[in-house]
Amino acid sequence: MRISTVAATIAALMATPAAWAEIQINGFASIVAGSSLDDDESLYGYDSEIDFNQNTKFAVQVAADLGGGLRATAQLLSRGRDDYDVEFEWAYLSYDLTDNLMLMAGRQRFNLYKYSDYIDVGFAYHWIMPPQGVYSLPFSSGEGVGLVYSTLWGDTDVGVTYKYITSSIDDYVPSGTSVDAAPYSAKGHILNLNFTTGNFEYGLNLGYVSELSYEYPDLIALAAAVDATGLFPAQAVDDILPIDDSATIIGVHGKYDPGNWFILAEYTSIDLDPSAFALQDSAFVSGGIRFGTVTLHATYGWDENKPQYEALDAMLPVYNALPPAAQAQVAPLIGLTKMALETQQQDSYYYTLGMRWDFHSSAAFKVEYTDFTNDKGPATDGQVLLMGVDLVF
């Protein structure tokens, strides 16, 4: 769906009668241009040609207060990299069970990061593009139910959120790779603990994915070829495929912001069943100084994706026991298995330097430079320069 269709959708929503509820409509947009500074390398979806689509997006949100603590919320979002097709990023009902406890049902956010609730609203943070290692899940929203509890403990605001949520996409590309897109699905439980004491915000995010599947055709074909030899244990085949697996996600974050300056740190760890998916640890530290309407900021981050070699470890003893002629026939499978397990391998670090200018109460102009270095795996070093405008309305 093109931008004109987005505009028509927004206009239709704004023309809807408000006879049955108090309706509030707002939205946000990011218009971003970017380019890799290396002629032969791409980074974060940018190559040497200036691109206006990768991080450009438009959204409108409609919230209807039906009275008695019942509300309906929907958010329509279109992204330039998806040809401006419009999708429901949010579509849920919420109901106040008590003054402190709210029930949510429908399509809603995966709350696994500090900025999960408004990760698409660029105006809400200092970057143009949040650190990609930490913010690397294949989707930000899913369908499910949740409970949100908020209270005050002394001088501390406390928020506790639990969600059971599911999601699936058809075009997932694992972080740190450039393989073709393939279907990905997941369902699981999320628990968030968030605290604010004065100028200090901190929190803990826990996720348990009970069912995870990534149906990449090349991996499925490799597993079938390994199984077809009749030589290797079934567990080796299972340890290649990330199908019907589980995962544990842990995230912590903290931010201190007294007004004229701020410092922010975040860490995430993803532990998965043995498969071609790597174990992931990512972190960053970011800080900035505000001079009136101008913010200068810097970020340093690092990401480590560690291959899981259980499948290869199960295959090598069998391979080593084969006679030389048989080894020659099986060797290509051993090599392909090792390559598949190392596709997501990464030991990288990066730094980002940027400027934000709030030239309007609802709009900010930003410029951002990132230098990325990788010491292991297929991801290549690169540099990218971005500039754009974030706005809310």
mmCIF file of C-alpha atoms in Angstrom:
data_model
loop_
_atom_site.group_PDB
_atom_site.id
_atom_site.type_symbol
_atom_site.label_atom_id
_atom_site.label_comp_id
_atom_site.label_asym_id
_atom_site.label_seq_id
_atom_site.Cartn_x
_atom_site.Cartn_y
_atom_site.Cartn_z
ATOM 1 C CA MET A 1 0.000 0.000 0.000
ATOM 2 C CA ARG A 2 1.494 3.327 -1.091
ATOM 3 C CA ILE A 3 1.643 6.620 0.822
ATOM 4 C CA SER A 4 -1.550 7.825 -0.877
ATOM 5 C CA THR A 5 -3.372 4.801 0.515
ATOM 6 C CA VAL A 6 -1.996 5.535 3.975
ATOM 7 C CA ALA A 7 -3.351 9.067 3.722
ATOM 8 C CA ALA A 8 -6.745 7.746 2.648
ATOM 9 C CA THR A 9 -6.787 5.346 5.587
ATOM 10 C CA ILE A 10 -5.973 8.143 8.030
ATOM 11 C CA ALA A 11 -8.633 10.381 6.519
ATOM 12 C CA ALA A 12 -11.234 7.629 6.803
ATOM 13 C CA LEU A 13 -10.374 7.087 10.452
ATOM 14 C CA MET A 14 -10.590 10.805 11.199
ATOM 15 C CA ALA A 15 -14.013 10.966 9.540
ATOM 16 C CA THR A 16 -15.425 8.172 11.726
ATOM 17 C CA PRO A 17 -18.249 9.442 13.959
ATOM 18 C CA ALA A 18 -17.438 9.604 17.665
ATOM 19 C CA ALA A 19 -21.027 8.941 18.733
ATOM 20 C CA TRP A 20 -20.223 5.942 20.902
ATOM 21 C CA ALA A 21 -16.864 6.834 22.418
ATOM 22 C CA GLU A 22 -14.389 9.571 23.093
ATOM 23 C CA ILE A 23 -11.841 9.124 20.308
ATOM 24 C CA GLN A 24 -8.294 10.446 20.304
ATOM 25 C CA ILE A 25 -6.182 10.383 17.151
ATOM 26 C CA ASN A 26 -2.456 11.033 16.992
ATOM 27 C CA GLY A 27 0.504 9.809 15.023
ATOM 28 C CA PHE A 28 4.197 9.966 14.264
ATOM 29 C CA ALA A 29 6.566 9.851 11.338
ATOM 30 C CA SER A 30 10.246 9.494 10.523
ATOM 31 C CA ILE A 31 11.719 10.657 7.229
ATOM 32 C CA VAL A 32 15.262 9.295 7.076
ATOM 33 C CA ALA A 33 17.964 9.321 4.396
ATOM 34 C CA GLY A 34 21.073 7.213 4.739
ATOM 35 C CA SER A 35 24.037 5.752 2.943
ATOM 36 C CA SER A 36 26.955 3.435 3.575
ATOM 37 C CA LEU A 37 30.280 5.250 3.349
ATOM 38 C CA ASP A 38 31.955 2.160 1.853
ATOM 39 C CA ASP A 39 31.470 1.599 -1.868
ATOM 40 C CA ASP A 40 31.650 -2.193 -1.640
ATOM 41 C CA GLU A 41 29.986 -2.865 1.722
ATOM 42 C CA SER A 42 26.483 -2.436 3.122
ATOM 43 C CA LEU A 43 25.526 -1.837 6.746
ATOM 44 C CA TYR A 44 22.099 -1.996 8.435
ATOM 45 C CA GLY A 45 20.412 -2.257 5.046
ATOM 46 C CA TYR A 46 22.242 0.728 3.518
ATOM 47 C CA ASP A 47 24.639 0.599 0.568
ATOM 48 C CA SER A 48 26.588 3.370 -1.177
ATOM 49 C CA GLU A 49 23.442 4.761 -2.827
ATOM 50 C CA ILE A 50 21.386 7.199 -0.741
ATOM 51 C CA ASP A 51 18.304 5.380 0.551
ATOM 52 C CA PHE A 52 15.142 7.124 1.771
ATOM 53 C CA ASN A 53 13.128 3.997 2.577
ATOM 54 C CA GLN A 54 15.008 1.819 5.083
ATOM 55 C CA ASN A 55 14.005 3.760 8.222
ATOM 56 C CA THR A 56 11.252 6.021 6.919
ATOM 57 C CA LYS A 57 7.831 5.331 8.422
ATOM 58 C CA PHE A 58 4.411 6.862 8.988
ATOM 59 C CA ALA A 59 1.844 5.878 11.609
ATOM 60 C CA VAL A 60 -1.514 6.897 13.003
ATOM 61 C CA GLN A 61 -2.928 5.744 16.327
ATOM 62 C CA VAL A 62 -6.597 5.745 17.288
ATOM 63 C CA ALA A 63 -7.663 5.318 20.926
ATOM 64 C CA ALA A 64 -11.318 5.068 21.900
ATOM 65 C CA ASP A 65 -12.388 5.461 25.531
ATOM 66 C CA LEU A 66 -15.616 3.480 25.829
ATOM 67 C CA GLY A 67 -16.157 4.398 29.464
ATOM 68 C CA GLY A 68 -16.139 2.241 32.559
ATOM 69 C CA GLY A 69 -12.424 1.514 32.188
ATOM 70 C CA LEU A 70 -12.770 -0.077 28.730
ATOM 71 C CA ARG A 71 -10.631 1.226 25.854
ATOM 72 C CA ALA A 72 -9.811 0.178 22.298
ATOM 73 C CA THR A 73 -6.484 1.111 20.694
ATOM 74 C CA ALA A 74 -5.226 0.588 17.157
ATOM 75 C CA GLN A 75 -2.045 1.727 15.451
ATOM 76 C CA LEU A 76 -1.544 1.615 11.694
ATOM 77 C CA LEU A 77 2.076 1.707 10.562
ATOM 78 C CA SER A 78 3.675 1.826 7.131
ATOM 79 C CA ARG A 79 7.403 1.443 6.510
ATOM 80 C CA GLY A 80 9.339 2.553 3.484
ATOM 81 C CA ARG A 81 11.337 -0.676 3.363
ATOM 82 C CA ASP A 82 8.022 -2.576 3.049
ATOM 83 C CA ASP A 83 6.856 -0.464 0.085
ATOM 84 C CA TYR A 84 4.670 1.546 2.485
ATOM 85 C CA ASP A 85 2.277 -1.328 3.007
ATOM 86 C CA VAL A 86 0.014 -0.555 5.969
ATOM 87 C CA GLU A 87 -0.154 -3.003 8.865
ATOM 88 C CA PHE A 88 -1.814 -3.031 12.272
ATOM 89 C CA GLU A 89 1.102 -2.720 14.679
ATOM 90 C CA TRP A 90 -1.336 -2.521 17.598
ATOM 91 C CA ALA A 91 -4.980 -3.577 17.822
ATOM 92 C CA TYR A 92 -6.073 -4.366 21.354
ATOM 93 C CA LEU A 93 -8.710 -3.851 24.037
ATOM 94 C CA SER A 94 -7.778 -2.806 27.559
ATOM 95 C CA TYR A 95 -9.878 -2.913 30.689
ATOM 96 C CA ASP A 96 -9.127 -1.534 34.147
ATOM 97 C CA LEU A 97 -9.724 -4.388 36.574
ATOM 98 C CA THR A 98 -8.750 -2.092 39.478
ATOM 99 C CA ASP A 99 -7.140 1.317 39.851
ATOM 100 C CA ASN A 100 -3.732 -0.399 39.603
ATOM 101 C CA LEU A 101 -4.341 -3.420 37.349
ATOM 102 C CA MET A 102 -5.180 -3.430 33.643
ATOM 103 C CA LEU A 103 -6.026 -6.347 31.336
ATOM 104 C CA MET A 104 -5.001 -6.195 27.658
ATOM 105 C CA ALA A 105 -6.061 -8.504 24.818
ATOM 106 C CA GLY A 106 -5.220 -8.375 21.125
ATOM 107 C CA ARG A 107 -2.202 -7.322 19.080
ATOM 108 C CA GLN A 108 0.331 -5.544 21.310
ATOM 109 C CA ARG A 109 4.027 -4.975 21.952
ATOM 110 C CA PHE A 110 6.757 -7.462 22.831
ATOM 111 C CA ASN A 111 8.142 -5.684 25.906
ATOM 112 C CA LEU A 112 11.742 -6.907 25.926
ATOM 113 C CA TYR A 113 13.677 -3.638 25.784
ATOM 114 C CA LYS A 114 13.625 -0.261 27.496
ATOM 115 C CA TYR A 115 12.094 1.403 24.443
ATOM 116 C CA SER A 116 9.826 -1.489 23.395
ATOM 117 C CA ASP A 117 6.542 0.406 23.839
ATOM 118 C CA TYR A 118 7.604 3.206 21.494
ATOM 119 C CA ILE A 119 10.513 1.767 19.518
ATOM 120 C CA ASP A 120 8.991 3.059 16.252
ATOM 121 C CA VAL A 121 8.536 6.607 17.615
ATOM 122 C CA GLY A 122 11.904 8.127 16.764
ATOM 123 C CA PHE A 123 10.955 11.406 18.421
ATOM 124 C CA ALA A 124 10.980 9.596 21.798
ATOM 125 C CA TYR A 125 14.755 8.986 21.890
ATOM 126 C CA HIS A 126 18.002 10.580 20.773
ATOM 127 C CA TRP A 127 19.087 8.164 18.014
ATOM 128 C CA ILE A 128 17.809 7.881 14.483
ATOM 129 C CA MET A 129 18.255 4.106 14.705
ATOM 130 C CA PRO A 130 18.479 2.350 18.109
ATOM 131 C CA PRO A 131 21.460 -0.007 18.595
ATOM 132 C CA GLN A 132 20.781 -2.924 16.274
ATOM 133 C CA GLY A 133 22.484 -5.632 18.328
ATOM 134 C CA VAL A 134 20.316 -5.134 21.403
ATOM 135 C CA TYR A 135 17.158 -4.295 19.449
ATOM 136 C CA SER A 136 17.368 -7.349 17.191
ATOM 137 C CA LEU A 137 14.191 -9.424 17.637
ATOM 138 C CA PRO A 138 12.494 -10.206 14.296
ATOM 139 C CA PHE A 139 9.204 -8.620 15.372
ATOM 140 C CA SER A 140 8.025 -5.999 17.830
ATOM 141 C CA SER A 141 4.343 -6.938 18.136
ATOM 142 C CA GLY A 142 2.197 -10.032 18.476
ATOM 143 C CA GLU A 143 -1.191 -11.370 19.486
ATOM 144 C CA GLY A 144 -1.978 -12.309 23.059
ATOM 145 C CA VAL A 145 -3.140 -11.250 26.505
ATOM 146 C CA GLY A 146 -1.412 -9.230 29.189
ATOM 147 C CA LEU A 147 -1.693 -7.771 32.673
ATOM 148 C CA VAL A 148 -0.203 -4.388 33.594
ATOM 149 C CA TYR A 149 0.202 -3.453 37.265
ATOM 150 C CA SER A 150 1.370 -0.030 38.417
ATOM 151 C CA THR A 151 1.847 1.371 41.900
ATOM 152 C CA LEU A 152 4.011 3.639 44.030
ATOM 153 C CA TRP A 153 6.525 2.314 46.566
ATOM 154 C CA GLY A 154 7.630 5.314 48.567
ATOM 155 C CA ASP A 155 9.379 7.602 46.049
ATOM 156 C CA THR A 156 9.541 4.896 43.379
ATOM 157 C CA ASP A 157 7.053 4.356 40.541
ATOM 158 C CA VAL A 158 6.718 0.627 39.908
ATOM 159 C CA GLY A 159 5.383 -1.119 36.812
ATOM 160 C CA VAL A 160 4.968 -4.877 36.383
ATOM 161 C CA THR A 161 3.782 -6.367 33.072
ATOM 162 C CA TYR A 162 3.077 -9.984 32.153
ATOM 163 C CA LYS A 163 2.155 -11.062 28.625
ATOM 164 C CA TYR A 164 1.507 -14.310 26.819
ATOM 165 C CA ILE A 165 2.041 -13.471 23.180
ATOM 166 C CA THR A 166 2.486 -15.101 19.774
ATOM 167 C CA SER A 167 3.737 -13.798 16.446
ATOM 168 C CA SER A 168 4.881 -14.895 13.016
ATOM 169 C CA ILE A 169 6.451 -13.262 9.973
ATOM 170 C CA ASP A 170 7.245 -14.512 6.478
ATOM 171 C CA ASP A 171 10.455 -12.585 5.830
ATOM 172 C CA TYR A 172 12.838 -12.969 8.779
ATOM 173 C CA VAL A 173 16.592 -12.495 8.252
ATOM 174 C CA PRO A 174 18.714 -13.487 11.328
ATOM 175 C CA SER A 175 20.828 -10.684 12.792
ATOM 176 C CA GLY A 176 24.380 -10.539 11.502
ATOM 177 C CA THR A 177 23.534 -12.364 8.251
ATOM 178 C CA SER A 178 22.526 -11.559 4.693
ATOM 179 C CA VAL A 179 20.682 -14.803 3.907
ATOM 180 C CA ASP A 180 17.349 -14.887 2.105
ATOM 181 C CA ALA A 181 14.236 -14.180 4.171
ATOM 182 C CA ALA A 182 12.235 -17.128 5.525
ATOM 183 C CA PRO A 183 9.216 -17.753 7.798
ATOM 184 C CA TYR A 184 9.687 -17.338 11.560
ATOM 185 C CA SER A 185 7.193 -17.881 14.374
ATOM 186 C CA ALA A 186 7.293 -17.765 18.163
ATOM 187 C CA LYS A 187 5.055 -17.890 21.208
ATOM 188 C CA GLY A 188 5.960 -17.341 24.822
ATOM 189 C CA HIS A 189 5.794 -15.460 28.102
ATOM 190 C CA ILE A 190 7.197 -12.019 28.948
ATOM 191 C CA LEU A 191 7.659 -10.433 32.375
ATOM 192 C CA ASN A 192 8.765 -6.794 32.812
ATOM 193 C CA LEU A 193 9.765 -5.010 35.999
ATOM 194 C CA ASN A 194 10.244 -1.251 35.588
ATOM 195 C CA PHE A 195 11.123 1.316 38.242
ATOM 196 C CA THR A 196 11.560 5.089 38.326
ATOM 197 C CA THR A 197 13.128 6.804 41.333
ATOM 198 C CA GLY A 198 13.616 10.519 40.761
ATOM 199 C CA ASN A 199 15.886 10.915 37.718
ATOM 200 C CA PHE A 200 16.833 7.230 37.653
ATOM 201 C CA GLU A 201 14.972 4.664 35.506
ATOM 202 C CA TYR A 202 15.847 0.972 35.664
ATOM 203 C CA GLY A 203 14.294 -2.354 34.822
ATOM 204 C CA LEU A 204 14.481 -6.075 34.175
ATOM 205 C CA ASN A 205 12.900 -7.900 31.219
ATOM 206 C CA LEU A 206 12.482 -11.683 31.144
ATOM 207 C CA GLY A 207 11.193 -13.756 28.252
ATOM 208 C CA TYR A 208 10.625 -17.476 27.804
ATOM 209 C CA VAL A 209 9.820 -18.568 24.251
ATOM 210 C CA SER A 210 8.177 -21.958 24.545
ATOM 211 C CA GLU A 211 7.874 -22.553 20.790
ATOM 212 C CA LEU A 212 10.187 -21.090 18.153
ATOM 213 C CA SER A 213 10.499 -22.095 14.499
ATOM 214 C CA TYR A 214 12.604 -20.745 11.648
ATOM 215 C CA GLU A 215 11.838 -22.532 8.386
ATOM 216 C CA TYR A 216 14.819 -21.617 6.245
ATOM 217 C CA PRO A 217 14.783 -23.843 3.125
ATOM 218 C CA ASP A 218 18.576 -24.291 2.928
ATOM 219 C CA LEU A 219 18.728 -25.487 6.563
ATOM 220 C CA ILE A 220 15.842 -27.885 6.008
ATOM 221 C CA ALA A 221 17.593 -29.280 2.907
ATOM 222 C CA LEU A 222 20.897 -29.647 4.807
ATOM 223 C CA ALA A 223 19.208 -31.490 7.682
ATOM 224 C CA ALA A 224 17.463 -33.795 5.197
ATOM 225 C CA ALA A 225 20.786 -34.560 3.476
ATOM 226 C CA VAL A 226 22.467 -35.342 6.816
ATOM 227 C CA ASP A 227 19.570 -37.617 7.776
ATOM 228 C CA ALA A 228 19.576 -39.333 4.367
ATOM 229 C CA THR A 229 23.104 -40.678 4.897
ATOM 230 C CA GLY A 230 21.834 -42.925 7.681
ATOM 231 C CA LEU A 231 25.163 -42.416 9.455
ATOM 232 C CA PHE A 232 24.496 -39.699 11.996
ATOM 233 C CA PRO A 233 22.312 -39.688 15.119
ATOM 234 C CA ALA A 234 18.864 -38.121 14.883
ATOM 235 C CA GLN A 235 19.878 -35.590 17.513
ATOM 236 C CA ALA A 236 22.440 -34.138 15.127
ATOM 237 C CA VAL A 237 19.690 -33.440 12.612
ATOM 238 C CA ASP A 238 17.514 -31.867 15.311
ATOM 239 C CA ASP A 239 20.431 -29.684 16.463
ATOM 240 C CA ILE A 240 20.730 -28.166 12.981
ATOM 241 C CA LEU A 241 17.105 -27.087 12.685
ATOM 242 C CA PRO A 242 15.655 -24.233 14.781
ATOM 243 C CA ILE A 243 12.173 -25.782 14.600
ATOM 244 C CA ASP A 244 9.965 -26.384 17.666
ATOM 245 C CA ASP A 245 12.773 -25.043 19.860
ATOM 246 C CA SER A 246 12.689 -22.824 22.941
ATOM 247 C CA ALA A 247 14.614 -19.746 24.066
ATOM 248 C CA THR A 248 15.255 -17.632 27.140
ATOM 249 C CA ILE A 249 15.717 -13.862 26.904
ATOM 250 C CA ILE A 250 17.095 -11.644 29.676
ATOM 251 C CA GLY A 251 17.409 -7.873 29.489
ATOM 252 C CA VAL A 252 18.424 -5.185 31.971
ATOM 253 C CA HIS A 253 18.567 -1.439 31.527
ATOM 254 C CA GLY A 254 19.211 1.750 33.444
ATOM 255 C CA LYS A 255 19.081 5.454 32.666
ATOM 256 C CA TYR A 256 20.008 8.545 34.683
ATOM 257 C CA ASP A 257 18.720 11.849 33.320
ATOM 258 C CA PRO A 258 18.948 14.972 35.501
ATOM 259 C CA GLY A 259 17.993 17.217 32.576
ATOM 260 C CA ASN A 260 21.116 18.771 31.029
ATOM 261 C CA TRP A 261 22.747 15.411 30.377
ATOM 262 C CA PHE A 262 21.934 11.694 30.471
ATOM 263 C CA ILE A 263 23.570 8.274 30.490
ATOM 264 C CA LEU A 264 21.877 5.039 29.442
ATOM 265 C CA ALA A 265 22.988 1.391 29.397
ATOM 266 C CA GLU A 266 21.217 -1.767 28.235
ATOM 267 C CA TYR A 267 22.144 -5.459 28.017
ATOM 268 C CA THR A 268 20.328 -8.434 26.477
ATOM 269 C CA SER A 269 21.133 -12.144 26.369
ATOM 270 C CA ILE A 270 19.375 -14.776 24.252
ATOM 271 C CA ASP A 271 19.908 -18.464 25.091
ATOM 272 C CA LEU A 272 18.421 -21.004 22.672
ATOM 273 C CA ASP A 273 18.127 -24.741 22.187
ATOM 274 C CA PRO A 274 20.987 -26.102 20.025
ATOM 275 C CA SER A 275 20.467 -25.131 16.389
ATOM 276 C CA ALA A 276 21.897 -22.956 13.636
ATOM 277 C CA PHE A 277 20.842 -19.949 15.735
ATOM 278 C CA ALA A 278 23.734 -18.495 17.711
ATOM 279 C CA LEU A 279 23.697 -17.627 21.407
ATOM 280 C CA GLN A 280 23.568 -13.837 21.605
ATOM 281 C CA ASP A 281 24.891 -11.272 24.073
ATOM 282 C CA SER A 282 24.558 -7.573 23.281
ATOM 283 C CA ALA A 283 25.080 -4.362 25.227
ATOM 284 C CA PHE A 284 25.571 -0.650 24.774
ATOM 285 C CA VAL A 285 26.330 2.474 26.782
ATOM 286 C CA SER A 286 25.021 5.811 25.524
ATOM 287 C CA GLY A 287 25.265 9.336 26.836
ATOM 288 C CA GLY A 288 24.469 12.854 25.783
ATOM 289 C CA ILE A 289 24.657 16.522 26.698
ATOM 290 C CA ARG A 290 21.850 18.994 26.016
ATOM 291 C CA PHE A 291 22.524 22.600 24.986
ATOM 292 C CA GLY A 292 19.069 24.126 24.872
ATOM 293 C CA THR A 293 17.314 22.520 21.908
ATOM 294 C CA VAL A 294 20.456 20.692 20.728
ATOM 295 C CA THR A 295 21.594 17.297 22.048
ATOM 296 C CA LEU A 296 25.030 15.848 21.276
ATOM 297 C CA HIS A 297 25.305 12.131 21.979
ATOM 298 C CA ALA A 298 27.633 9.142 21.667
ATOM 299 C CA THR A 299 27.033 5.389 21.934
ATOM 300 C CA TYR A 300 29.428 2.471 22.245
ATOM 301 C CA GLY A 301 28.117 -1.076 21.860
ATOM 302 C CA TRP A 302 29.272 -4.632 21.401
ATOM 303 C CA ASP A 303 27.611 -7.834 20.196
ATOM 304 C CA GLU A 304 28.713 -11.455 20.458
ATOM 305 C CA ASN A 305 26.946 -14.268 18.605
ATOM 306 C CA LYS A 306 28.402 -17.639 19.613
ATOM 307 C CA PRO A 307 27.735 -20.626 17.315
ATOM 308 C CA GLN A 308 26.228 -23.769 18.801
ATOM 309 C CA TYR A 309 28.320 -26.719 17.628
ATOM 310 C CA GLU A 310 26.291 -29.574 19.141
ATOM 311 C CA ALA A 311 25.268 -30.912 15.703
ATOM 312 C CA LEU A 312 28.853 -30.866 14.418
ATOM 313 C CA ASP A 313 30.158 -32.408 17.665
ATOM 314 C CA ALA A 314 27.722 -35.298 17.199
ATOM 315 C CA MET A 315 28.722 -35.819 13.548
ATOM 316 C CA LEU A 316 32.527 -35.642 13.801
ATOM 317 C CA PRO A 317 33.103 -38.900 15.795
ATOM 318 C CA VAL A 318 31.067 -40.810 13.186
ATOM 319 C CA TYR A 319 32.906 -39.086 10.356
ATOM 320 C CA ASN A 320 36.343 -39.749 11.858
ATOM 321 C CA ALA A 321 35.559 -43.464 12.204
ATOM 322 C CA LEU A 322 34.722 -43.853 8.493
ATOM 323 C CA PRO A 323 37.221 -45.260 5.969
ATOM 324 C CA PRO A 324 38.922 -42.642 3.782
ATOM 325 C CA ALA A 325 36.722 -43.310 0.750
ATOM 326 C CA ALA A 326 33.556 -42.811 2.779
ATOM 327 C CA GLN A 327 34.997 -39.715 4.448
ATOM 328 C CA ALA A 328 35.569 -38.156 1.025
ATOM 329 C CA GLN A 329 31.878 -38.640 0.194
ATOM 330 C CA VAL A 330 30.627 -37.208 3.498
ATOM 331 C CA ALA A 331 33.146 -34.348 3.843
ATOM 332 C CA PRO A 332 30.993 -31.816 1.924
ATOM 333 C CA LEU A 333 28.166 -32.353 4.434
ATOM 334 C CA ILE A 334 30.542 -31.764 7.337
ATOM 335 C CA GLY A 335 31.740 -28.537 5.736
ATOM 336 C CA LEU A 336 28.204 -27.325 4.964
ATOM 337 C CA THR A 337 27.069 -28.081 8.517
ATOM 338 C CA LYS A 338 29.959 -26.087 9.995
ATOM 339 C CA MET A 339 29.204 -23.215 7.631
ATOM 340 C CA ALA A 340 25.512 -23.236 8.573
ATOM 341 C CA LEU A 341 26.272 -23.187 12.287
ATOM 342 C CA GLU A 342 28.649 -20.242 11.836
ATOM 343 C CA THR A 343 26.389 -18.126 9.580
ATOM 344 C CA GLN A 344 25.312 -15.932 12.485
ATOM 345 C CA GLN A 345 28.706 -15.840 14.231
ATOM 346 C CA GLN A 346 29.761 -12.358 15.271
ATOM 347 C CA ASP A 347 32.161 -10.618 17.626
ATOM 348 C CA SER A 348 31.641 -6.960 16.877
ATOM 349 C CA TYR A 349 31.721 -3.492 18.335
ATOM 350 C CA TYR A 350 30.565 -0.111 17.089
ATOM 351 C CA TYR A 351 30.323 3.504 18.041
ATOM 352 C CA THR A 352 27.730 6.081 17.070
ATOM 353 C CA LEU A 353 28.066 9.863 17.160
ATOM 354 C CA GLY A 354 25.003 11.985 16.665
ATOM 355 C CA MET A 355 23.203 15.287 17.004
ATOM 356 C CA ARG A 356 19.543 16.037 17.677
ATOM 357 C CA TRP A 357 18.034 19.496 17.157
ATOM 358 C CA ASP A 358 14.500 20.052 18.424
ATOM 359 C CA PHE A 359 13.656 22.848 15.992
ATOM 360 C CA HIS A 360 9.936 22.495 16.804
ATOM 361 C CA SER A 361 7.969 21.319 19.829
ATOM 362 C CA SER A 362 6.805 18.298 17.784
ATOM 363 C CA ALA A 363 9.758 17.710 15.451
ATOM 364 C CA ALA A 364 13.474 17.007 15.664
ATOM 365 C CA PHE A 365 16.210 17.012 13.034
ATOM 366 C CA LYS A 366 18.916 14.369 13.563
ATOM 367 C CA VAL A 367 22.299 13.453 12.099
ATOM 368 C CA GLU A 368 24.056 10.204 13.012
ATOM 369 C CA TYR A 369 27.302 8.424 12.083
ATOM 370 C CA THR A 370 28.038 4.787 12.989
ATOM 371 C CA ASP A 371 31.307 2.877 12.590
ATOM 372 C CA PHE A 372 30.950 -0.929 12.844
ATOM 373 C CA THR A 373 33.802 -3.467 13.200
ATOM 374 C CA ASN A 374 33.419 -7.252 13.246
ATOM 375 C CA ASP A 375 36.251 -9.654 14.140
ATOM 376 C CA LYS A 376 34.464 -12.986 13.534
ATOM 377 C CA GLY A 377 31.879 -14.352 11.144
ATOM 378 C CA PRO A 378 30.535 -13.191 7.785
ATOM 379 C CA ALA A 379 29.424 -9.670 8.772
ATOM 380 C CA THR A 380 31.815 -7.082 7.343
ATOM 381 C CA ASP A 381 33.108 -3.802 8.726
ATOM 382 C CA GLY A 382 31.285 -0.695 7.625
ATOM 383 C CA GLN A 383 30.262 2.889 8.200
ATOM 384 C CA VAL A 384 26.883 4.512 7.719
ATOM 385 C CA LEU A 385 25.692 8.123 7.783
ATOM 386 C CA LEU A 386 22.025 8.913 8.496
ATOM 387 C CA MET A 387 20.025 12.111 8.702
ATOM 388 C CA GLY A 388 16.333 12.717 9.063
ATOM 389 C CA VAL A 389 13.383 14.280 10.820
ATOM 390 C CA ASP A 390 11.256 12.633 13.528
ATOM 391 C CA LEU A 391 7.891 14.159 14.373
ATOM 392 C CA VAL A 392 4.731 13.511 16.359
ATOM 393 C CA PHE A 393 1.262 14.868 15.729
#
